[in-house]
Short mmCIF file of C-alpha atoms in Angstrom, two decimals:
data_model
loop_
_atom_site.label_atom_id
_atom_site.label_comp_id
_atom_site.label_asym_id
_atom_site.label_seq_id
_atom_site.Cartn_x
_atom_site.Cartn_y
_atom_site.Cartn_z
CA MET A 1 44.37 46.58 -82.14
CA PHE A 2 44.34 48.83 -79.69
CA LYS A 3 40.70 49.72 -80.59
CA ARG A 4 39.80 45.79 -79.98
CA ALA A 5 41.22 45.60 -76.82
CA ILE A 6 39.48 48.57 -75.76
CA ASN A 7 36.17 46.91 -76.61
CA THR A 8 37.35 43.84 -75.30
CA GLY A 9 37.83 45.87 -71.57
CA VAL A 10 34.29 47.18 -72.21
CA LEU A 11 32.56 43.95 -72.66
CA LEU A 12 34.28 42.38 -69.73
CA ALA A 13 33.73 45.49 -67.34
CA LEU A 14 29.95 44.96 -68.52
CA LEU A 15 29.84 41.43 -67.94
CA SER A 16 31.37 41.96 -64.30
CA LEU A 17 28.92 44.95 -63.62
CA LEU A 18 26.29 42.24 -64.92
CA VAL A 19 27.29 39.29 -62.60
CA PHE A 20 27.74 41.74 -59.30
CA THR A 21 24.14 42.94 -59.93
CA SER A 22 22.73 39.79 -60.02
CA LEU A 23 24.55 38.13 -56.91
CA PRO A 24 22.10 39.79 -54.40
CA GLN A 25 19.13 38.31 -56.58
CA ALA A 26 21.01 34.89 -56.58
CA GLU A 27 21.49 34.86 -52.71
CA THR A 28 17.79 36.02 -52.48
CA ALA A 29 16.87 33.41 -54.17
CA ILE A 30 18.98 30.98 -52.16
CA SER A 31 17.67 32.16 -49.18
CA GLU A 32 14.27 31.42 -50.41
CA GLU A 33 14.80 28.13 -51.33
CA THR A 34 16.97 27.41 -47.82
CA ALA A 35 14.24 29.00 -45.99
CA ALA A 36 11.53 26.83 -47.93
CA SER A 37 13.52 23.63 -47.44
CA LYS A 38 13.68 24.56 -43.68
CA GLU A 39 9.76 24.89 -43.52
CA THR A 40 9.58 21.82 -45.20
CA VAL A 41 11.58 19.99 -42.66
CA ALA A 42 10.07 21.51 -39.52
CA SER A 43 6.68 20.64 -41.48
CA SER A 44 7.80 17.41 -41.59
CA ASP A 45 9.00 16.91 -38.32
CA THR A 46 5.89 18.41 -36.55
CA ASP A 47 4.01 15.96 -38.38
CA ALA A 48 6.35 13.16 -37.72
CA LYS A 49 5.84 13.91 -34.18
CA ALA A 50 2.20 14.13 -34.66
CA ASP A 51 1.96 10.67 -36.20
CA ARG A 52 4.40 8.82 -34.01
CA SER A 53 3.41 5.75 -32.36
CA PRO A 54 3.32 6.32 -28.44
CA GLY A 55 6.11 4.37 -26.71
CA ALA A 56 5.44 2.53 -23.54
CA ILE A 57 4.10 4.20 -20.50
CA HIS A 58 6.31 3.25 -17.46
CA TYR A 59 4.09 2.70 -14.09
CA VAL A 60 5.90 2.76 -11.05
CA LYS A 61 4.30 2.59 -7.64
CA VAL A 62 6.13 3.67 -4.57
CA ASP A 63 4.73 3.90 -0.95
CA GLY A 64 6.37 4.70 2.55
CA VAL A 65 8.86 7.04 3.74
CA VAL A 66 10.76 9.26 1.09
CA ASN A 67 14.46 8.31 1.96
CA PRO A 68 17.43 7.09 0.04
CA VAL A 69 16.50 4.02 -1.05
CA MET A 70 13.33 5.38 -2.73
CA SER A 71 15.36 8.08 -4.07
CA GLU A 72 17.90 5.76 -6.03
CA TYR A 73 14.70 3.84 -7.19
CA LEU A 74 13.04 6.55 -8.52
CA ILE A 75 15.80 8.10 -10.22
CA LYS A 76 16.80 4.73 -11.87
CA SER A 77 13.05 4.30 -12.98
CA MET A 78 13.39 7.60 -14.92
CA LYS A 79 16.64 7.03 -16.38
CA ASN A 80 15.55 3.67 -17.58
CA ALA A 81 12.27 5.30 -19.19
CA ALA A 82 14.23 7.89 -21.05
CA ASP A 83 16.63 5.01 -22.34
CA ASP A 84 13.50 2.95 -23.62
CA GLY A 85 12.15 5.82 -25.11
CA ALA A 86 8.79 5.84 -23.11
CA GLU A 87 5.97 8.03 -23.56
CA MET A 88 5.88 8.98 -19.81
CA VAL A 89 6.56 7.67 -16.32
CA VAL A 90 3.78 7.54 -13.81
CA ILE A 91 4.37 7.58 -10.45
CA GLN A 92 1.73 6.21 -8.01
CA LEU A 93 2.72 7.85 -4.58
CA ASP A 94 1.44 7.12 -1.22
CA THR A 95 3.93 8.57 1.40
CA PRO A 96 3.73 10.49 5.00
CA GLY A 97 7.07 12.47 3.87
CA GLY A 98 10.65 11.78 4.66
CA LEU A 99 13.78 13.02 4.04
CA ASP A 100 14.42 16.64 2.71
CA LEU A 101 17.73 15.50 0.72
CA SER A 102 16.25 12.67 -0.98
CA MET A 103 12.90 14.56 -1.64
CA ARG A 104 15.18 16.90 -3.54
CA ASP A 105 17.32 14.50 -5.44
CA ILE A 106 14.06 13.35 -7.04
CA ILE A 107 12.72 16.52 -7.91
CA LYS A 108 16.14 17.48 -9.47
CA ALA A 109 15.56 14.25 -11.47
CA MET A 110 11.74 15.07 -12.18
CA LEU A 111 12.69 18.66 -13.47
CA ALA A 112 15.69 17.36 -15.59
CA SER A 113 13.19 14.52 -17.26
CA GLU A 114 13.11 14.37 -20.78
CA VAL A 115 10.38 11.97 -20.47
CA PRO A 116 7.28 13.55 -18.85
CA VAL A 117 6.69 12.67 -15.00
CA VAL A 118 2.93 12.02 -14.08
CA VAL A 119 2.84 11.64 -10.11
CA TYR A 120 -0.79 10.31 -9.08
CA VAL A 121 -1.49 9.91 -5.49
CA GLY A 122 -3.40 6.76 -5.53
CA PRO A 123 -5.45 4.67 -4.79
CA SER A 124 -8.06 6.04 -2.69
CA GLY A 125 -6.85 6.34 0.93
CA ALA A 126 -3.48 7.48 -0.13
CA ARG A 127 -1.88 10.70 0.81
CA ALA A 128 1.05 12.82 -0.39
CA ALA A 129 2.12 14.64 2.90
CA SER A 130 5.24 16.69 3.33
CA ALA A 131 7.78 15.41 0.86
CA GLY A 132 4.83 14.29 -1.37
CA VAL A 133 3.76 17.95 -1.53
CA PHE A 134 7.13 18.72 -3.36
CA MET A 135 6.99 15.73 -5.59
CA LEU A 136 3.67 16.35 -6.78
CA TYR A 137 4.27 20.13 -7.84
CA ALA A 138 7.27 19.19 -9.70
CA SER A 139 5.66 16.75 -11.71
CA HIS A 140 5.01 17.28 -15.43
CA VAL A 141 1.01 16.42 -14.72
CA ALA A 142 -0.14 15.96 -10.99
CA ALA A 143 -3.08 13.79 -10.65
CA MET A 144 -5.23 12.61 -7.61
CA ALA A 145 -7.62 9.74 -7.28
CA PRO A 146 -10.92 10.62 -5.26
CA GLY A 147 -10.40 10.00 -1.14
CA THR A 148 -6.84 10.87 -1.39
CA ASN A 149 -5.22 14.31 0.24
CA THR A 150 -2.40 16.22 0.26
CA GLY A 151 -0.40 18.97 2.59
CA SER A 152 1.31 19.28 5.91
CA ALA A 153 4.60 20.34 4.06
CA HIS A 154 6.24 21.94 7.14
CA PRO A 155 9.75 21.12 7.54
CA VAL A 156 10.52 19.02 11.30
CA ALA A 157 14.00 18.88 12.93
CA MET A 158 15.84 15.44 12.94
CA GLY A 159 19.24 15.19 14.64
CA GLY A 160 20.71 13.15 16.59
CA GLY A 161 21.43 14.73 19.69
CA GLY A 162 19.73 16.57 22.83
CA GLY A 163 19.02 19.92 24.24
CA GLY A 164 20.96 23.09 22.95
CA ASP A 165 20.30 26.96 22.82
CA LYS A 166 16.27 27.12 22.25
CA GLU A 167 16.58 30.56 20.48
CA ALA A 168 19.15 29.17 18.24
CA ASP A 169 17.48 26.08 17.26
CA GLU A 170 14.24 28.57 16.18
CA THR A 171 16.44 30.60 14.55
CA MET A 172 17.53 27.30 12.60
CA MET A 173 13.93 26.51 11.98
CA GLN A 174 13.24 29.41 10.83
CA LYS A 175 15.56 29.28 8.17
CA VAL A 176 14.67 25.56 7.08
CA GLU A 177 11.19 27.01 6.76
CA ASN A 178 11.96 29.74 4.54
CA ASP A 179 14.06 27.85 2.09
CA ALA A 180 11.26 24.99 1.89
CA VAL A 181 9.12 27.69 1.02
CA ALA A 182 11.20 29.27 -1.51
CA TYR A 183 11.80 26.07 -2.83
CA ILE A 184 8.11 24.99 -3.37
CA LYS A 185 7.14 28.72 -4.63
CA SER A 186 9.80 28.63 -7.32
CA ILE A 187 8.81 24.57 -8.40
CA ALA A 188 4.87 26.17 -8.47
CA LYS A 189 5.67 29.22 -10.60
CA LYS A 190 7.69 27.13 -12.80
CA LYS A 191 5.00 24.25 -13.24
CA GLY A 192 2.17 27.36 -13.51
CA ARG A 193 0.60 25.92 -9.97
CA ASN A 194 -0.86 27.61 -6.81
CA ALA A 195 2.23 29.02 -5.22
CA GLU A 196 0.07 30.65 -2.51
CA TRP A 197 -1.36 27.55 -1.66
CA ALA A 198 2.18 25.59 -1.79
CA GLU A 199 3.51 28.31 0.81
CA LYS A 200 0.17 27.83 3.69
CA ALA A 201 1.22 24.02 3.16
CA VAL A 202 4.77 24.48 4.36
CA ARG A 203 4.17 27.30 6.80
CA GLU A 204 0.90 26.33 8.38
CA SER A 205 0.72 22.52 7.27
CA VAL A 206 -2.65 23.05 5.73
CA ASN A 207 -4.33 20.27 3.65
CA VAL A 208 -6.61 19.33 1.15
CA THR A 209 -8.59 16.80 -0.68
CA ALA A 210 -8.78 15.78 -4.10
CA GLU A 211 -11.30 17.96 -5.21
CA GLU A 212 -10.24 21.12 -3.08
CA ALA A 213 -6.78 20.77 -5.09
CA LEU A 214 -8.26 20.64 -8.42
CA LYS A 215 -10.16 23.96 -7.58
CA LEU A 216 -6.83 25.74 -6.19
CA GLY A 217 -4.90 24.56 -9.17
CA VAL A 218 -2.78 22.11 -7.49
CA ILE A 219 -3.42 19.29 -9.61
CA GLU A 220 -4.86 19.27 -13.07
CA ILE A 221 -6.65 15.73 -13.14
CA ILE A 222 -8.82 13.57 -10.61
CA ALA A 223 -9.06 9.88 -11.56
CA GLU A 224 -10.68 7.16 -10.29
CA GLY A 225 -8.11 4.55 -11.32
CA ARG A 226 -5.51 3.61 -13.91
CA ALA A 227 -7.90 3.44 -17.11
CA GLU A 228 -9.31 6.73 -16.18
CA LEU A 229 -5.88 8.51 -15.61
CA MET A 230 -4.88 7.60 -19.32
CA GLU A 231 -7.69 8.85 -20.46
CA ALA A 232 -7.04 12.01 -19.08
CA LEU A 233 -3.47 12.23 -20.14
CA ASN A 234 -4.26 11.54 -23.53
CA GLY A 235 -3.77 14.61 -25.76
CA ARG A 236 -2.39 16.97 -22.80
CA THR A 237 0.35 19.00 -23.96
CA VAL A 238 3.05 19.41 -21.60
CA GLU A 239 6.65 21.20 -21.52
CA THR A 240 9.62 19.24 -20.94
CA VAL A 241 13.61 20.20 -20.83
CA ILE A 242 13.60 19.63 -24.72
CA GLY A 243 10.33 21.47 -25.49
CA GLU A 244 6.47 20.60 -25.84
CA ARG A 245 5.39 17.10 -25.98
CA LYS A 246 1.70 15.73 -26.39
CA LEU A 247 1.03 12.84 -24.57
CA LYS A 248 -0.48 9.95 -26.19
CA THR A 249 -1.78 7.14 -24.17
CA ALA A 250 -4.43 5.15 -26.35
CA GLY A 251 -3.13 2.24 -27.50
CA ALA A 252 0.21 2.49 -25.49
CA GLU A 253 1.62 -0.20 -23.63
CA ILE A 254 1.79 0.08 -19.68
CA LYS A 255 4.69 -1.69 -18.50
CA GLU A 256 4.71 -2.11 -14.90
CA VAL A 257 8.15 -1.23 -13.12
CA GLU A 258 8.55 -3.15 -10.04
CA MET A 259 11.18 -3.05 -7.50
CA ASN A 260 13.86 -5.54 -7.65
CA MET A 261 15.16 -7.85 -4.86
CA ARG A 262 18.07 -5.12 -4.01
CA PHE A 263 15.58 -2.30 -3.57
CA ARG A 264 13.16 -4.48 -1.58
CA ILE A 265 15.58 -5.67 0.75
CA LEU A 266 17.23 -2.03 1.42
CA LYS A 267 13.15 -0.96 1.66
CA ALA A 268 12.81 -3.11 4.44
CA ILE A 269 15.85 -2.66 6.61
CA ALA A 270 15.31 1.33 6.20
CA ASN A 271 12.34 0.85 9.04
CA PRO A 272 13.47 1.62 12.18
CA ASN A 273 11.81 -0.98 13.83
CA VAL A 274 13.89 -3.55 11.61
CA ALA A 275 17.02 -1.50 11.95
CA TYR A 276 16.81 -1.88 15.84
CA VAL A 277 15.82 -5.53 15.67
CA LEU A 278 18.91 -6.06 13.30
CA MET A 279 21.13 -4.11 15.80
CA MET A 280 20.35 -6.33 18.73
CA ILE A 281 20.59 -9.35 16.83
CA GLY A 282 24.37 -7.82 16.02
CA MET A 283 25.04 -7.27 19.51
CA ILE A 284 23.87 -10.53 20.61
CA GLY A 285 26.34 -12.03 17.73
CA ILE A 286 29.35 -10.21 18.68
CA TYR A 287 28.63 -10.72 22.62
CA PHE A 288 28.36 -14.31 22.16
CA GLU A 289 31.78 -14.55 19.84
CA LEU A 290 33.67 -12.40 22.70
CA SER A 291 32.18 -14.72 25.32
CA ASN A 292 32.97 -17.89 23.51
CA PRO A 293 36.00 -16.97 21.08
CA GLY A 294 35.93 -19.38 18.04
CA ALA A 295 32.50 -20.12 17.54
CA ILE A 296 32.75 -17.76 14.31
CA LEU A 297 28.81 -17.86 13.57
CA PRO A 298 27.82 -15.64 15.87
CA GLY A 299 30.73 -13.31 15.40
CA VAL A 300 29.79 -13.63 11.51
CA VAL A 301 26.06 -13.08 11.76
CA GLY A 302 26.39 -10.30 14.40
CA ALA A 303 28.81 -8.36 12.15
CA ILE A 304 26.40 -8.54 9.03
CA CYS A 305 23.52 -7.58 11.37
CA LEU A 306 25.52 -4.62 12.59
CA ILE A 307 26.49 -3.54 9.28
CA LEU A 308 22.88 -3.64 7.84
CA ALA A 309 21.61 -1.60 10.91
CA PHE A 310 24.59 1.09 10.38
CA TYR A 311 23.32 1.42 6.64
CA ALA A 312 19.60 1.97 7.56
CA PHE A 313 20.70 4.32 10.77
CA GLN A 314 21.91 6.69 7.88
CA THR A 315 18.30 7.27 7.00
CA LEU A 316 16.96 7.70 10.33
CA SER A 317 17.31 10.73 12.76
CA VAL A 318 19.41 8.23 15.13
CA ASN A 319 20.47 9.79 18.76
CA TYR A 320 24.24 8.58 19.54
CA ALA A 321 23.69 8.87 23.32
CA GLY A 322 21.36 5.97 22.53
CA ILE A 323 23.56 4.05 20.62
CA ALA A 324 26.61 4.73 23.24
CA LEU A 325 24.00 3.41 26.14
CA ILE A 326 23.23 0.09 23.97
CA GLY A 327 26.80 -0.60 23.36
CA LEU A 328 27.72 -0.27 27.11
CA ALA A 329 25.03 -2.60 27.84
CA ALA A 330 26.88 -5.05 26.01
CA VAL A 331 29.57 -4.42 28.25
CA PHE A 332 28.12 -5.04 31.36
CA PHE A 333 26.65 -8.07 30.17
CA ILE A 334 30.11 -9.60 29.15
CA ALA A 335 31.98 -7.76 32.38
CA GLU A 336 29.60 -9.84 34.62
CA ILE A 337 31.26 -13.00 33.11
CA LYS A 338 34.38 -11.89 34.54
CA VAL A 339 33.50 -10.12 37.72
CA THR A 340 31.80 -11.17 40.49
CA SER A 341 29.07 -8.50 41.15
CA PHE A 342 26.13 -10.70 42.42
CA GLY A 343 23.88 -9.54 39.32
CA LEU A 344 24.35 -5.85 39.85
CA LEU A 345 26.23 -5.55 36.32
CA SER A 346 23.38 -7.29 34.62
CA LEU A 347 20.69 -5.25 36.01
CA ALA A 348 23.04 -2.21 35.05
CA GLY A 349 23.38 -3.81 31.57
CA VAL A 350 19.43 -4.18 31.46
CA VAL A 351 18.82 -0.56 32.63
CA SER A 352 21.31 0.90 30.11
CA LEU A 353 19.53 -1.13 27.12
CA LEU A 354 16.15 -0.08 28.17
CA LEU A 355 17.40 3.57 28.03
CA GLY A 356 19.50 3.59 24.95
CA SER A 357 16.60 1.88 23.23
CA LEU A 358 14.02 4.84 24.33
CA MET A 359 16.63 7.66 23.25
CA LEU A 360 17.58 5.54 20.04
CA PHE A 361 15.40 7.39 17.26
CA ASP A 362 14.84 11.18 17.90
CA SER A 363 12.05 12.23 15.65
CA PRO A 364 8.68 14.32 16.31
CA LEU A 365 7.58 12.11 12.75
CA PRO A 366 5.63 8.85 14.15
CA PHE A 367 7.01 6.72 11.18
CA MET A 368 10.47 7.28 11.86
CA ARG A 369 10.21 6.49 15.61
CA LEU A 370 10.60 3.20 17.52
CA SER A 371 7.22 1.39 18.29
CA LEU A 372 7.01 0.47 21.87
CA SER A 373 5.68 -3.00 20.74
CA VAL A 374 8.73 -3.53 19.21
CA LEU A 375 11.36 -1.77 21.88
CA LEU A 376 9.94 -3.74 25.21
CA PRO A 377 9.80 -7.47 24.16
CA THR A 378 13.18 -6.84 22.16
CA VAL A 379 14.72 -5.53 25.64
CA LEU A 380 13.32 -8.07 27.28
CA ILE A 381 14.21 -11.10 24.97
CA VAL A 382 17.94 -9.84 24.74
CA SER A 383 18.27 -9.01 28.42
CA ALA A 384 16.95 -12.69 29.40
CA PHE A 385 19.38 -14.15 26.24
CA CYS A 386 22.43 -12.56 27.60
CA ILE A 387 21.58 -12.94 31.45
CA GLY A 388 20.67 -16.66 30.48
CA ALA A 389 23.53 -17.39 28.69
CA MET A 390 26.05 -15.91 31.39
CA MET A 391 24.19 -17.95 34.10
CA LEU A 392 24.93 -20.86 31.98
CA ALA A 393 28.47 -19.99 31.59
CA ILE A 394 29.17 -19.70 35.45
CA ARG A 395 27.37 -22.67 35.93
CA ILE A 396 29.70 -24.68 33.91
CA TYR A 397 32.63 -22.78 35.28
CA ARG A 398 31.76 -23.89 38.79
CA ARG A 399 30.71 -27.57 37.91
CA THR A 400 33.29 -30.47 38.86
CA PRO A 401 35.29 -31.75 35.91
CA VAL A 402 34.06 -35.31 34.88
CA SER A 403 36.93 -36.15 32.24
CA GLY A 404 40.59 -35.36 32.03
CA MET A 405 43.13 -35.60 34.92
CA GLU A 406 41.15 -32.82 36.86
CA GLY A 407 37.99 -35.39 36.91
CA PHE A 408 39.78 -37.75 39.30
CA VAL A 409 39.91 -35.48 42.07
CA GLY A 410 36.92 -36.68 44.19
CA ARG A 411 36.44 -40.40 42.40
CA GLU A 412 36.61 -43.27 45.20
CA GLY A 413 38.36 -46.41 44.68
CA GLU A 414 39.99 -49.29 46.87
CA ALA A 415 43.78 -49.68 48.58
CA THR A 416 45.35 -52.75 46.89
CA SER A 417 48.11 -52.23 49.46
CA ASP A 418 49.04 -50.19 52.55
CA VAL A 419 49.19 -46.50 51.87
CA GLY A 420 51.00 -43.92 53.55
CA PRO A 421 53.46 -41.29 53.00
CA GLU A 422 55.98 -43.53 51.49
CA GLY A 423 53.47 -44.63 48.97
CA GLY A 424 50.86 -47.53 47.71
CA LYS A 425 49.10 -48.86 45.39
CA VAL A 426 45.00 -48.31 44.67
CA TYR A 427 42.45 -49.54 42.45
CA LEU A 428 40.90 -46.87 40.61
CA SER A 429 38.14 -46.46 37.65
CA GLY A 430 39.50 -49.94 36.45
CA GLU A 431 43.40 -49.04 36.73
CA TYR A 432 46.03 -49.06 39.31
CA TRP A 433 47.79 -46.07 40.45
CA ASN A 434 50.32 -45.02 42.83
CA ALA A 435 49.08 -43.24 45.74
CA THR A 436 50.36 -41.70 48.89
CA SER A 437 48.27 -40.53 52.23
CA ASP A 438 49.35 -38.15 54.94
CA GLU A 439 47.39 -41.28 57.13
CA ALA A 440 48.24 -45.19 57.36
CA ILE A 441 45.73 -47.19 54.86
CA LYS A 442 45.49 -50.53 54.99
CA GLU A 443 45.03 -52.94 52.35
CA GLY A 444 40.94 -53.40 51.45
CA ASP A 445 40.44 -49.54 52.60
CA LYS A 446 38.20 -47.60 50.35
CA ILE A 447 39.68 -44.49 49.51
CA LYS A 448 39.40 -41.07 48.32
CA VAL A 449 41.35 -38.90 45.61
CA VAL A 450 41.83 -35.25 46.69
CA GLU A 451 44.70 -34.39 44.44
CA ILE A 452 46.47 -35.50 41.31
CA LYS A 453 50.02 -34.72 40.72
CA GLY A 454 51.42 -35.80 36.94
CA LEU A 455 50.88 -39.90 37.51
CA ASN A 456 50.65 -39.82 41.23
CA ILE A 457 47.78 -39.00 43.50
CA LYS A 458 46.74 -38.17 47.03
CA VAL A 459 44.11 -39.90 48.88
CA VAL A 460 42.37 -39.98 52.26
CA ARG A 461 40.55 -43.07 53.90
CA LEU A 462 36.64 -43.03 53.50
#
């Protein structure tokens, strides 16, 4: 019995030793099998990516100043492309530059986009200046059409004040310039583009043509049109935030992405000339509402136009002294109705309106300033409108009343009885009236009303 127990124990020990000895081999076999399965999955994923059918290509056209409207539109377009599983987003760009904050919002969206973003400066004659250079550098693929140019990315000061410490201003501009240089160089290194030229574009405002940009390593493609661009993009590999992606344009649907009505309206009013005209219409509307309380329509139209103008001002370089002078002009025009100044307040209003309009937009960039061809006619029309309305109001105020009790003063009639201080009867405008007079008037004499008190009138003999 004891021997049998010993033999059983020996057998169990041998079995345990055999099991423990075989475990590493089993783990190795399992690991090899798992690795093989992973390789198979990876291989199948790669094959699936290689064999995938291309999604739609979202083609977005933008032109004009880089501002919050363009920023919101492009960011929304890139998000929609990602949601739709698009193959890529192509941004056809033509811009003179714009606001730094709006540009940075666009670039952050580009760098974080899972869908490749292609920036194409086109058509021929287009440009990517200032902020456009940064957008070109931030794209996954940069392309230009022949006859286009890019450069002049030096930052400029935009702000609504006047004067100041020149040395402090220069120091601030140096800071802004260095910040812009560091920003574009970091983008250039991330995208593998020419960082040295990028720094020159910011510091020295250099410009290059499409052919020069290709030689300098600023862009990757020169394409005459959309078809040539799609052909050049086909098969190109780009790096996105989710890894490498091979572009497929052959047979891909091109989806035109257009601005909806909301973006079109916002883009239109962001123009400094449109914003200025809106403010003038708003000022006229408020002027008429205050001059004639209860008219309602002028006040409503004026308030809407002023709100739209103030929305546009947030995208522009506005001088607050200019706004104050324009507001003061409105005060002068309204005060002319209440105060007898023999036209001096109206003249002061015209001068204040002109100076305020000239000072309103303070920017070294021509596309951010007010055009004189818009400013001068608008000042003349608004001034003529306000002065004309004021003169008409004064004329109406001084006119002899033709209705109501006050309208009887000055009317002529005939005495139907003797009229004196004690009273009498007169016939006037088809009616008989009780009348008094400081002089004796006989029956049948012609009379004229000089005063009215209740239902009695005072007359004189003609």
